[in-house]
Amino acid sequence: FFHSFVNKYNYKLSLSEVEKFSNNMLFSVFEIIYRINAHDLRKIKFLIISDIHLSSCKERLDILNKTYDYCIVNNIHLVLVAGDIIDGYLGYLPKINNTSYEQVDYCIKTYPFDKNIINFLVLGNHDYSILKEDGLDLGKALQNKRHDMVVTGYGEGKLYLKNDFIVLRHPLKILKEYYESYNRTLIVKGHTHK
């Protein structure tokens, strides 16, 4: 991670803190400060998380809930999720929920909710696996059942901020050749578990 930079639009992005609850889950809190005019500065504080893998036997729902408790206590109202919300059909580990329908239902019911937090997500390769195998679209299911979870796409999505944008990315082999090189404030990339 980088600590701070200013781009051509006078945004300042700083990494304010990093928390590591376990070897499997890391989150970072960023603050973007941007200038509206000479006398008006605005701040956006957000948390980044990735590779949650709900329904895996190694899921850490306790840590995920602690992460959202941290957001509530620290007035963080925006969470960026960089893919693999569910475990899907990929991986070698046993699953808590085996079918895609059970995994989607479990995600909808157990993913933390707070009326003051909105989540922007990109869906990753594990999320895509249920669409590929069963035709079940996690993005549409979340759109219909969880209005606090805004899906920006599979593999890659953008959040626009004035004249710039944040890219959420989780590599998918099927989309690899379409990834663009962007002039952007920030790219948030999941998948590597680091």
Coordinates of C-alpha atoms in Angstrom, one line a residue:
F1 CA 0.0 0.0 0.0
F2 CA 1.0 3.6 -0.5
H3 CA 0.6 6.2 2.1
S4 CA -0.4 9.4 0.3
F5 CA -0.5 11.1 -3.0
V6 CA -2.2 14.0 -4.8
N7 CA -3.4 13.7 -8.4
K8 CA -4.2 16.2 -11.1
Y9 CA -7.7 16.8 -9.6
N10 CA -6.4 17.9 -6.2
Y11 CA -7.5 14.8 -4.4
K12 CA -5.4 13.6 -1.6
L13 CA -5.6 10.0 -0.8
S14 CA -4.1 8.7 2.4
L15 CA -4.0 5.3 4.1
S16 CA -5.0 6.1 7.6
E17 CA -4.8 2.6 9.1
V18 CA -4.5 -1.0 8.4
E19 CA -6.0 -3.7 10.6
K20 CA -5.2 -7.4 10.4
F21 CA -7.5 -9.7 12.4
S22 CA -6.1 -12.9 11.1
N23 CA -3.9 -14.4 8.4
N24 CA -7.0 -14.6 6.1
M25 CA -8.6 -11.2 6.4
L26 CA -7.1 -7.7 6.1
F27 CA -8.9 -4.4 5.8
S28 CA -7.6 -0.9 5.1
V29 CA -9.2 2.4 5.8
F30 CA -8.6 5.2 3.4
E31 CA -9.6 8.8 3.3
I32 CA -10.0 10.8 0.1
I33 CA -9.8 14.6 0.6
Y34 CA -11.0 16.5 -2.5
R35 CA -11.3 20.2 -3.2
I36 CA -14.7 21.6 -4.4
N37 CA -13.3 25.1 -4.6
A38 CA -10.7 27.3 -2.8
H39 CA -12.6 27.2 0.5
D40 CA -14.4 23.9 0.4
L41 CA -12.7 20.6 1.1
R42 CA -14.6 17.3 1.4
K43 CA -13.6 14.0 2.9
I44 CA -14.7 10.5 2.1
K45 CA -13.6 7.8 4.4
F46 CA -14.0 4.2 3.3
L47 CA -12.9 0.7 4.3
I48 CA -11.6 -1.9 1.8
I49 CA -12.1 -5.6 2.2
S50 CA -11.8 -8.6 -0.2
D51 CA -11.9 -12.4 -0.5
I52 CA -14.5 -13.1 2.2
H53 CA -15.4 -16.5 0.8
L54 CA -18.7 -17.0 2.7
S55 CA -19.7 -20.7 2.8
S56 CA -16.1 -21.9 2.9
C57 CA -15.3 -24.0 5.9
K58 CA -12.5 -21.4 6.5
E59 CA -14.9 -18.4 6.4
R60 CA -14.5 -16.0 9.3
L61 CA -17.9 -14.5 9.9
D62 CA -16.7 -13.4 13.3
I63 CA -14.0 -11.2 11.8
L64 CA -16.3 -9.9 9.1
N65 CA -18.8 -8.8 11.9
K66 CA -15.9 -7.2 13.8
T67 CA -14.9 -5.3 10.7
Y68 CA -18.4 -3.8 10.4
D69 CA -18.5 -3.0 14.1
Y70 CA -15.3 -1.1 13.5
C71 CA -17.0 0.8 10.7
I72 CA -19.9 1.7 13.0
V73 CA -17.7 2.9 15.8
N74 CA -15.5 4.9 13.5
N75 CA -18.2 6.5 11.4
I76 CA -17.2 4.7 8.2
H77 CA -20.3 4.6 5.9
L78 CA -18.7 3.3 2.7
V79 CA -17.2 -0.2 2.3
L80 CA -15.5 -1.3 -1.0
V81 CA -15.5 -5.1 -1.5
A82 CA -13.0 -6.4 -4.0
G83 CA -14.6 -9.7 -4.9
D84 CA -15.1 -13.3 -3.8
I85 CA -17.9 -12.7 -1.4
I86 CA -18.9 -16.3 -1.6
D87 CA -16.8 -19.4 -2.1
G88 CA -18.8 -20.7 -5.1
Y89 CA -17.6 -23.9 -6.8
L90 CA -13.9 -23.2 -6.9
G91 CA -11.3 -24.3 -4.3
Y92 CA -10.6 -27.6 -2.6
L93 CA -11.9 -26.8 0.8
P94 CA -15.2 -28.3 2.1
K95 CA -18.2 -25.9 2.0
I96 CA -20.7 -25.0 4.8
N97 CA -23.3 -24.6 2.0
N98 CA -22.8 -26.8 -1.1
T99 CA -25.2 -25.6 -3.7
S100 CA -25.1 -22.2 -5.3
Y101 CA -28.6 -21.4 -4.1
E102 CA -27.7 -22.2 -0.5
Q103 CA -24.6 -20.0 -0.8
V104 CA -26.4 -17.0 -2.2
D105 CA -29.2 -17.3 0.4
Y106 CA -26.6 -17.6 3.2
C107 CA -24.8 -14.5 1.8
I108 CA -28.0 -12.5 1.7
K109 CA -28.9 -13.5 5.3
T110 CA -25.6 -13.4 7.1
Y111 CA -23.5 -10.6 5.4
P112 CA -23.4 -7.8 8.0
F113 CA -26.0 -5.0 7.6
D114 CA -26.1 -1.5 9.0
K115 CA -28.5 1.0 7.7
N116 CA -25.7 3.6 7.6
I117 CA -23.3 1.6 5.6
I118 CA -23.4 1.1 1.8
N119 CA -21.2 -1.5 0.2
F120 CA -19.8 -1.3 -3.4
L121 CA -18.7 -4.7 -4.7
V122 CA -17.0 -6.2 -7.7
L123 CA -17.7 -9.9 -8.0
G124 CA -14.7 -12.3 -8.3
N125 CA -13.9 -15.6 -9.8
H126 CA -15.6 -17.6 -7.0
D127 CA -18.7 -15.5 -7.3
Y128 CA -18.6 -16.0 -11.1
S129 CA -18.3 -19.8 -10.7
I130 CA -22.0 -20.1 -9.7
L131 CA -23.1 -18.1 -12.7
K132 CA -21.0 -20.2 -15.0
E133 CA -22.1 -23.6 -13.5
D134 CA -25.8 -22.9 -12.6
G135 CA -26.7 -19.6 -14.3
L136 CA -27.3 -18.1 -10.8
D137 CA -26.3 -14.4 -10.9
L138 CA -25.1 -13.3 -7.4
G139 CA -25.2 -9.7 -8.5
K140 CA -28.9 -9.8 -9.4
A141 CA -29.7 -11.7 -6.2
L142 CA -28.0 -9.0 -4.1
Q143 CA -29.6 -6.2 -6.1
N144 CA -33.0 -7.7 -5.4
K145 CA -32.6 -8.6 -1.8
R146 CA -29.8 -6.3 -0.3
H147 CA -30.1 -2.7 -1.2
D148 CA -27.1 -1.9 0.9
M149 CA -24.9 -3.9 -1.5
V150 CA -24.3 -2.3 -4.9
V151 CA -22.6 -4.6 -7.4
T152 CA -20.4 -2.8 -10.0
G153 CA -19.8 -5.8 -12.2
Y154 CA -17.9 -9.1 -12.5
G155 CA -14.2 -8.8 -12.6
E156 CA -14.1 -5.0 -12.7
G157 CA -16.3 -2.0 -11.8
K158 CA -15.8 1.8 -11.4
L159 CA -17.0 4.3 -8.8
Y160 CA -16.9 7.8 -10.1
L161 CA -15.7 10.7 -8.0
K162 CA -16.0 14.1 -9.6
N163 CA -13.6 13.9 -12.6
D164 CA -11.9 10.7 -11.5
F165 CA -12.8 7.2 -10.4
I166 CA -11.9 4.3 -8.2
V167 CA -11.5 0.9 -10.0
L168 CA -12.6 -2.2 -8.1
R169 CA -10.9 -5.2 -9.7
H170 CA -10.9 -9.0 -9.1
P171 CA -9.2 -10.8 -11.9
L172 CA -11.3 -13.2 -14.0
K173 CA -9.6 -15.2 -16.8
I174 CA -12.5 -14.5 -19.1
L175 CA -12.1 -10.7 -18.8
K176 CA -8.3 -10.5 -18.6
E177 CA -7.8 -9.1 -22.1
Y178 CA -10.4 -6.4 -21.5
Y179 CA -8.7 -4.8 -18.5
E180 CA -7.8 -1.2 -19.3
S181 CA -5.0 1.0 -18.1
Y182 CA -6.7 3.9 -16.4
N183 CA -5.8 7.3 -15.2
R184 CA -7.4 6.8 -11.8
T185 CA -7.2 7.8 -8.2
L186 CA -7.1 4.3 -6.9
I187 CA -7.3 0.7 -8.0
V188 CA -8.6 -1.8 -5.4
K189 CA -7.7 -5.3 -6.4
G190 CA -8.7 -8.5 -4.7
H191 CA -7.8 -12.2 -5.4
T192 CA -4.2 -12.5 -4.1
H193 CA -5.2 -12.9 -0.4
K194 CA -2.3 -10.6 0.6

